[in-house]
Amino acid sequence: MFGKLKEKLTGGAARMNGKTDLLEGICAACVMVGAADGDFSDDEAQVALDRLLNHETISVAFSTAQIEQAFDKQAKRAKSGMSGRIALTREVEDVKKKSTNEDMEMLFMIAIDVAGADGSIGDKEAAALNKIGTIIGLSLARYLE
């Protein structure tokens, strides 16, 4: 059983290796959720970055420096007004165009994890998750059942 799990995780990491556009899309989704209330605080950024750095697939597929660089790029967008928020949405749209269903589901599950990091998902976070889900064709309700 553990062998199959390890094989799946390593296979996922190998599949992601070099897909920086997927990493940036995942970071963008996390930032969209963190900034849903209109402010992307340092605490929210740290929680999201920690989730990414400790994710069993992402942390194997990408170096810490790659993850931090991709995350910082998206976090700056959240703080640059409407044009930055549109750019975040476009990053997620790019994932839809270029990625597998499994990749999109991983993006969505990480975003849900970031939204619920404080123990609950607020209305604004749920709205951001619904927007992300609509873009990539996944239903938030299905994952919160």
N, CA and C of each residue as an Amber inpcrd file, in Angstrom:
protein
   435
   0.8220000  -1.1950000   0.0000000   0.0000000   0.0000000   0.0000000
   0.8660000   1.2580000   0.0000000   1.8750000   1.3010000   0.8820000
   2.7420000   2.4740000   0.9370000   3.5460000   2.6080000  -0.3430000
   3.8930000   1.4990000  -0.9420000   4.6270000   1.5200000  -2.2010000
   3.8220000   2.1790000  -3.3070000   2.5290000   1.8590000  -3.3790000
   1.6630000   2.4500000  -4.4000000   1.4920000   3.9480000  -4.1630000
   1.3380000   4.3430000  -2.8990000   1.2030000   5.7470000  -2.5720000
   2.4620000   6.5040000  -2.9690000   3.6130000   5.9550000  -2.6090000
   4.8740000   6.6040000  -2.9450000   5.0330000   6.7010000  -4.4620000
   4.6600000   5.6450000  -5.1720000   4.7460000   5.6350000  -6.6350000
   3.8490000   6.7200000  -7.2310000   2.6520000   6.8640000  -6.6770000
   1.7300000   7.8810000  -7.1790000   2.2840000   9.2820000  -6.9360000
   2.8100000   9.5260000  -5.7380000   3.3580000  10.8410000  -5.4130000
   4.5700000  11.1540000  -6.2740000   5.4690000  10.1970000  -6.4180000
   6.6730000  10.4280000  -7.2230000   6.2870000  10.5830000  -8.6840000
   5.3170000   9.8000000  -9.1280000   4.8490000   9.9340000 -10.5040000
   4.2470000  11.3000000 -10.7470000   3.4850000  11.7950000  -9.8000000
   2.9030000  13.1300000  -9.9140000   3.9700000  14.1990000  -9.9470000
   4.9940000  14.0290000  -9.1300000   6.0890000  14.9870000  -9.1020000
   6.8450000  14.9570000 -10.4220000   7.0910000  13.7690000 -10.9540000
   7.7990000  13.6470000 -12.2310000   6.9590000  14.2660000 -13.3520000
   5.6570000  14.0680000 -13.2970000   4.7650000  14.6270000 -14.2980000
   4.7830000  16.1500000 -14.2540000   4.9470000  16.7190000 -13.0720000
   4.9440000  18.1710000 -12.9080000   6.2980000  18.8010000 -13.1980000
   7.3440000  18.0200000 -13.1330000   8.6900000  18.5480000 -13.2780000
   8.8220000  19.4210000 -14.5250000   9.2230000  20.6550000 -14.3180000
   9.4130000  21.5810000 -15.4220000   8.1660000  22.3500000 -15.8260000
   7.0180000  22.0140000 -15.2730000   5.7700000  22.7170000 -15.6190000
   5.6130000  23.9580000 -14.7450000   6.4460000  24.9460000 -15.0130000
   6.3920000  26.1530000 -14.1960000   5.0850000  26.9070000 -14.3950000
   4.4460000  26.7480000 -15.5770000   3.1540000  27.3980000 -15.7750000
   2.1000000  26.8240000 -14.8350000   2.1760000  25.5250000 -14.5640000
   1.2620000  24.9050000 -13.6050000   1.5520000  25.4240000 -12.2000000
   2.8190000  25.4890000 -11.8330000   3.1950000  26.0180000 -10.5170000
   2.6860000  27.4480000 -10.3560000   2.8620000  28.2690000 -11.3710000
   2.3970000  29.6570000 -11.2750000   0.8740000  29.7270000 -11.1720000
   0.1820000  28.8410000 -11.8680000  -1.2720000  28.8050000 -11.7600000
  -1.7320000  28.3950000 -10.3770000  -1.0530000  27.4220000  -9.7900000
  -1.3790000  26.9840000  -8.4300000  -1.1270000  28.1310000  -7.4550000
  -0.0040000  28.8060000  -7.6160000   0.2990000  29.9510000  -6.7480000
  -0.7400000  31.0520000  -6.9280000  -1.1350000  31.2980000  -8.1700000
  -2.1490000  32.3280000  -8.4390000  -3.4680000  31.9880000  -7.7470000
  -3.8770000  30.7230000  -7.8130000  -5.1210000  30.3130000  -7.1510000
  -5.0270000  30.5280000  -5.6450000  -3.8900000  30.1760000  -5.0610000
  -3.6990000  30.3770000  -3.6140000  -3.7730000  31.8540000  -3.2530000
  -3.1610000  32.6880000  -4.0690000  -3.1770000  34.1270000  -3.8250000
  -4.5920000  34.6870000  -4.0040000  -5.3200000  34.1990000  -5.0010000
  -6.7010000  34.6570000  -5.2020000  -7.5470000  34.3880000  -3.9630000
  -7.3690000  33.2230000  -3.3790000  -8.1230000  32.8650000  -2.1790000
  -7.6730000  33.7250000  -0.9970000  -6.3630000  33.8760000  -0.8500000
  -5.8360000  34.6730000   0.2600000  -6.2310000  36.1400000   0.1810000
  -6.3710000  36.6460000  -1.0350000  -6.7060000  38.0570000  -1.2300000
  -8.2020000  38.2870000  -1.4100000  -8.9930000  37.2580000  -1.2080000
 -10.4380000  37.3520000  -1.4570000 -11.1230000  38.4340000  -0.6320000
 -10.6040000  38.7020000   0.5480000 -11.2250000  39.7100000   1.4100000
 -10.7620000  41.1270000   1.0820000  -9.9780000  41.2710000   0.0070000
  -9.5120000  42.5900000  -0.4030000  -8.1220000  42.9190000   0.0920000
  -7.5910000  42.1070000   0.9840000  -6.2620000  42.3490000   1.5330000
  -5.4980000  41.0300000   1.5330000  -4.2620000  41.0810000   1.1400000
  -3.4220000  39.8860000   1.1640000  -2.3120000  40.1400000   2.1770000
  -2.6120000  39.7950000   3.4210000  -1.6900000  40.0920000   4.5120000
  -0.4640000  39.1810000   4.4820000   0.5540000  39.5750000   5.1940000
   1.7660000  38.7540000   5.2850000   1.4670000  37.4030000   5.9230000
   0.5560000  37.3800000   6.9030000   0.1860000  36.1150000   7.5420000
  -0.4890000  35.1740000   6.5540000  -1.4050000  35.7130000   5.7470000
  -2.0710000  34.8900000   4.7350000  -1.0690000  34.3800000   3.7020000
  -0.1570000  35.2470000   3.3150000   0.8690000  34.8420000   2.3480000
   1.7330000  33.7260000   2.9120000   2.0930000  33.8310000   4.1780000
   2.9460000  32.8100000   4.7840000   2.2420000  31.4610000   4.8740000
   0.9720000  31.4800000   5.2170000   0.1970000  30.2340000   5.2810000
   0.1560000  29.5760000   3.9050000  -0.1540000  30.3700000   2.8780000
  -0.2370000  29.8200000   1.5230000   1.1240000  29.2860000   1.0710000
   2.1710000  30.0330000   1.3110000   3.5080000  29.6010000   0.9080000
   3.9150000  28.3290000   1.6540000   3.6080000  28.2610000   2.9370000
   3.9080000  27.0450000   3.7120000   3.1960000  25.8250000   3.1410000
   1.9360000  25.9970000   2.7550000   1.1830000  24.8810000   2.1530000
   1.8740000  24.3930000   0.8820000   2.3560000  25.3340000   0.0750000
   3.0270000  24.9690000  -1.1710000   4.3760000  24.2920000  -0.9160000
   5.1400000  24.8630000  -0.0040000   6.4750000  24.3190000   0.2830000
   6.4110000  22.9320000   0.9040000   5.2990000  22.6290000   1.5690000
   5.1630000  21.3350000   2.2380000   4.2480000  20.3580000   1.4980000
   3.7910000  20.7360000   0.3270000   2.9270000  19.8440000  -0.4540000
   3.7550000  18.6730000  -0.9750000   3.2290000  17.4630000  -0.8000000
   4.0000000  16.2480000  -1.0960000   4.4190000  16.1250000  -2.5580000
   3.6700000  16.6990000  -3.4790000   4.0400000  16.6030000  -4.8910000
   4.8300000  17.8300000  -5.3430000   4.3410000  18.9990000  -5.0130000
   4.9930000  20.2330000  -5.4520000   6.4020000  20.3520000  -4.8920000
   6.5620000  19.9970000  -3.6080000   7.8800000  20.1410000  -2.9770000
   8.9160000  19.1860000  -3.5550000   8.4680000  18.1240000  -4.2130000
   9.3940000  17.1980000  -4.8680000   9.6750000  17.6550000  -6.3050000
   8.6580000  18.1890000  -6.9660000   8.7840000  18.5770000  -8.3740000
   9.5630000  19.8740000  -8.5630000   9.5260000  20.7470000  -7.5500000
  10.1590000  22.0610000  -7.6800000  11.0340000  22.3500000  -6.4570000
  12.0570000  23.1360000  -6.6760000  12.9260000  23.5350000  -5.5640000
  12.2180000  24.6070000  -4.7310000  12.7030000  24.7890000  -3.5230000
  12.1620000  25.8380000  -2.6510000  12.2530000  27.1830000  -3.3380000
  13.3790000  27.4510000  -3.9880000  13.5720000  28.7350000  -4.6720000
  12.5590000  28.9230000  -5.7990000  12.2710000  27.8670000  -6.5620000
  11.2960000  27.9660000  -7.6430000   9.8990000  28.2590000  -7.0980000
   9.5370000  27.5660000  -6.0210000   8.2200000  27.7700000  -5.4250000
   8.1020000  29.1930000  -4.8830000   9.1200000  29.6330000  -4.1600000
   9.0880000  30.9840000  -3.5870000   9.0360000  32.0500000  -4.6790000
   9.8020000  31.8600000  -5.7480000   9.8170000  32.8260000  -6.8380000
   8.4520000  32.9080000  -7.5250000   7.8580000  31.7570000  -7.8180000
   6.5430000  31.7350000  -8.4550000   5.4900000  32.3630000  -7.5420000
   5.5630000  32.0440000  -6.2560000   4.5970000  32.5890000  -5.3050000
   4.7460000  34.0960000  -5.1760000   5.9820000  34.5820000  -5.0470000
   6.2150000  36.0230000  -4.9160000   5.6870000  36.7900000  -6.1240000
   5.8840000  36.2180000  -7.3080000   5.3870000  36.8530000  -8.5390000
   3.8750000  37.0370000  -8.4690000   3.1660000  35.9990000  -8.0220000
   1.7040000  36.0720000  -7.9460000   1.2490000  36.9690000  -6.7910000
   1.9640000  36.9390000  -5.6800000   1.6070000  37.7800000  -4.5280000
   1.7240000  39.2620000  -4.8830000   2.7310000  39.6120000  -5.6750000
   2.8810000  41.0110000  -6.1100000   1.6970000  41.4290000  -6.9710000
   1.2020000  40.5040000  -7.7690000   0.0410000  40.8100000  -8.6080000
  -1.1800000  41.1470000  -7.7540000  -1.3530000  40.4310000  -6.6500000
  -2.5120000  40.6680000  -5.7870000  -2.4910000  42.0720000  -5.2030000
  -1.3090000  42.6380000  -5.0900000  -1.1750000  43.9560000  -4.4820000
  -1.0890000  45.0720000  -5.5200000  -1.2950000  44.7210000  -6.7970000
  -1.1380000  45.7370000  -7.8410000  -2.4640000  46.1160000  -8.5000000
  -3.5350000  46.0650000  -7.7320000  -4.8250000  46.5460000  -8.2250000
  -5.5430000  45.5710000  -9.1360000  -6.4980000  46.1200000  -9.8700000
  -7.3630000  45.3090000 -10.7230000  -6.5690000  44.5810000 -11.8040000
  -5.5840000  45.2220000 -12.3970000  -4.8080000  44.5560000 -13.4520000
  -4.0840000  43.3340000 -12.9010000  -3.6240000  43.4250000 -11.6800000
  -2.9570000  42.2840000 -11.0480000  -3.9230000  41.1460000 -10.7810000
  -5.1180000  41.4750000 -10.3490000  -6.1330000  40.4370000 -10.0850000
  -6.5750000  39.7570000 -11.3840000  -6.6480000  40.5320000 -12.4480000
  -6.9730000  39.9360000 -13.7450000  -5.8490000  38.9950000 -14.1800000
  -4.6170000  39.3940000 -13.9360000  -3.4690000  38.5410000 -14.2860000
  -3.5010000  37.2360000 -13.4950000  -3.9360000  37.2850000 -12.2400000
  -4.0640000  36.0620000 -11.4390000  -5.0880000  35.1180000 -12.0800000
  -6.2090000  35.6800000 -12.4770000  -7.2500000  34.8820000 -13.1270000
  -6.7230000  34.2670000 -14.4160000  -5.9710000  35.0220000 -15.1710000
  -5.4200000  34.5020000 -16.4350000  -4.4340000  33.3580000 -16.2000000
  -3.7000000  33.4120000 -15.0900000  -2.7900000  32.3070000 -14.7660000
  -3.5810000  31.0110000 -14.5700000  -4.7080000  31.1130000 -13.8840000
  -5.5600000  29.9370000 -13.6670000  -6.1630000  29.4810000 -14.9950000
  -6.5750000  30.4300000 -15.8230000  -7.1100000  30.0770000 -17.1440000
  -6.0640000  29.3390000 -17.9850000  -4.7990000  29.7490000 -17.8670000
  -3.7200000  29.0700000 -18.5960000  -3.5780000  27.6170000 -18.1570000
  -3.7720000  27.3660000 -16.8610000  -3.7040000  25.9910000 -16.3660000
  -4.8030000  25.1650000 -17.0290000  -5.9810000  25.7370000 -17.1510000
  -7.0970000  25.0340000 -17.7870000  -6.7320000  24.6340000 -19.2150000
  -6.0580000  25.5240000 -19.9250000  -5.7120000  25.2700000 -21.3210000
  -4.6160000  24.2270000 -21.4850000  -3.6850000  24.1590000 -20.5200000
  -2.4640000  23.3870000 -20.7130000  -2.3140000  22.1500000 -19.8360000
  -3.2250000  21.9220000 -18.9210000  -3.0040000  20.8900000 -17.9160000
  -4.0270000  19.7680000 -17.9790000  -3.7020000  18.6960000 -17.2950000
  -4.5980000  17.5530000 -17.1950000  -5.6610000  17.8170000 -16.1250000
  -6.6920000  16.9920000 -16.1340000  -7.7240000  17.0920000 -15.0920000
  -7.1150000  16.8770000 -13.7150000  -6.1590000  15.9620000 -13.6240000
  -5.5080000  15.6910000 -12.3430000  -4.7540000  16.9250000 -11.8380000
  -4.0910000  17.6320000 -12.7440000  -3.3830000  18.8610000 -12.3690000
  -4.3580000  19.9310000 -11.8910000  -5.4750000  20.0710000 -12.6010000
  -6.4640000  21.0810000 -12.2070000  -7.0910000  20.7380000 -10.8570000
  -7.3200000  19.4590000 -10.6260000  -7.8710000  19.0530000  -9.3360000
  -6.8710000  19.3500000  -8.2140000  -5.5820000  19.1230000  -8.4670000
  -4.5740000  19.4330000  -7.4590000  -4.5640000  20.9290000  -7.1690000
  -4.6190000  21.7540000  -8.2120000  -4.6730000  23.2050000  -8.0260000
  -5.8540000  23.5640000  -7.1310000  -7.0070000  22.9990000  -7.4280000
  -8.2250000  23.3240000  -6.6900000  -8.1400000  22.8620000  -5.2400000
  -7.6370000  21.6730000  -5.0240000  -7.5390000  21.1450000  -3.6580000
  -6.5530000  21.9500000  -2.8130000  -5.4710000  22.4090000  -3.4140000
  -4.5160000  23.2430000  -2.6670000  -5.1730000  24.5780000  -2.3270000
  -5.9080000  25.1590000  -3.2700000  -6.5940000  26.4220000  -3.0000000
  -7.6290000  26.2560000  -1.8790000  -8.3430000  25.1460000  -1.8780000
  -9.3130000  24.8610000  -0.8110000  -8.5900000  24.7270000   0.5250000
  -7.4620000  24.0530000   0.5140000  -6.6610000  23.8740000   1.7240000
  -6.2030000  25.2220000   2.2780000  -5.7720000  26.1140000   1.4090000
  -5.3470000  27.4500000   1.8420000  -6.5380000  28.2190000   2.4060000
  -7.6880000  28.1310000   1.7340000  -8.8840000  28.8400000   2.2080000
  -9.3160000  28.3670000   3.5880000  -9.1730000  27.0800000   3.8480000
  -9.6120000  26.5290000   5.1230000  -8.5210000  26.4420000   6.1740000
  -7.3850000  27.0580000   5.9280000  -6.2440000  26.9430000   6.8450000
  -6.5560000  27.4530000   8.2490000  -7.4820000  28.4030000   8.3620000
  -7.8220000  28.9410000   9.6800000  -8.9780000  28.1860000  10.3310000
  -9.4140000  27.0950000   9.7120000 -10.4640000  26.2770000  10.3040000
 -11.8190000  26.4170000   9.6420000 -11.9960000  27.4520000   8.8240000
 -13.2630000  27.6150000   8.1260000 -13.0340000  28.3560000   6.8150000
 -14.0100000  28.2470000   5.9420000 -13.9470000  28.9580000   4.6680000
 -15.0320000  30.0240000   4.6900000 -14.6070000  31.2810000   4.6700000
 -15.5420000  32.3960000   4.7080000 -16.2380000  32.5900000   3.3680000
 -17.2420000  33.4600000   3.3600000 -18.0270000  33.7090000   2.1530000
 -17.1760000  34.2410000   1.0060000 -16.2650000  35.1620000   1.2930000
 -15.4250000  35.7400000   0.2350000 -14.4360000  34.7120000  -0.2990000
 -13.9260000  33.8810000   0.5940000 -13.0310000  32.8020000   0.1510000
 -13.8010000  31.7960000  -0.7010000 -15.0200000  31.4810000  -0.2890000
 -15.8580000  30.5560000  -1.0590000 -16.1630000  31.1350000  -2.4370000
 -16.3860000  32.4440000  -2.5010000 -16.6400000  33.0780000  -3.7970000
 -15.4090000  32.9640000  -4.7000000 -14.2330000  33.1690000  -4.1210000
 -12.9900000  33.0320000  -4.9000000 -12.8170000  31.5890000  -5.3670000
 -13.0990000  30.6380000  -4.4860000 -12.9960000  29.2250000  -4.8620000
 -14.0090000  28.8630000  -5.9490000 -15.2090000  29.4130000  -5.8470000
 -16.2140000  29.1630000  -6.8900000 -15.7540000  29.7170000  -8.2340000
 -15.1210000  30.8870000  -8.2080000 -14.5960000  31.4840000  -9.4400000
 -13.5110000  30.5860000 -10.0370000 -12.5950000  30.1340000  -9.2050000
 -11.5230000  29.2400000  -9.6620000 -12.1340000  27.9510000 -10.2100000
 -13.0890000  27.3950000  -9.4760000 -13.7430000  26.1670000  -9.9080000
 -14.4450000  26.3270000 -11.2430000 -15.0980000  27.4530000 -11.4370000
 -15.7720000  27.7130000 -12.7100000 -14.7600000  27.7610000 -13.8520000
 -13.6320000  28.4040000 -13.6150000 -12.5960000  28.5110000 -14.6450000
 -12.0880000  27.1330000 -15.0560000 -11.8330000  26.2770000 -14.0840000
 -11.2210000  24.9790000 -14.3940000 -12.2330000  23.8430000 -14.5120000
 -13.5060000  24.1520000 -14.3240000 -14.5480000  23.1570000 -14.5350000
 -14.7670000  22.1930000 -13.3820000 -14.5410000  22.6720000 -12.1580000
 -14.7600000  21.8390000 -10.9740000 -15.7260000  22.5350000 -10.0260000
 -16.5310000  21.7510000  -9.3330000 -17.5390000  22.2780000  -8.4260000
 -17.0270000  22.2700000  -6.9860000 -17.0500000  23.4280000  -6.3610000
 -16.6300000  23.5250000  -4.9600000 -17.5020000  22.6430000  -4.0730000
 -18.7900000  22.6260000  -4.3170000 -19.7170000  21.8380000  -3.4970000
 -19.2990000  20.3750000  -3.4510000 -18.8120000  19.8680000  -4.5590000
 -18.3900000  18.4650000  -4.6240000 -17.2340000  18.1860000  -3.6570000
 -16.3730000  19.1530000  -3.4740000 -15.2040000  18.9480000  -2.6290000
 -15.4730000  19.2560000  -1.1570000 -16.5420000  19.9530000  -0.8770000
 -16.8710000  20.2960000   0.5050000 -17.9180000  19.3920000   1.1050000
 -18.3810000  18.3910000   0.3550000 -19.3980000  17.4600000   0.8690000
 -18.8600000  16.6500000   2.0090000
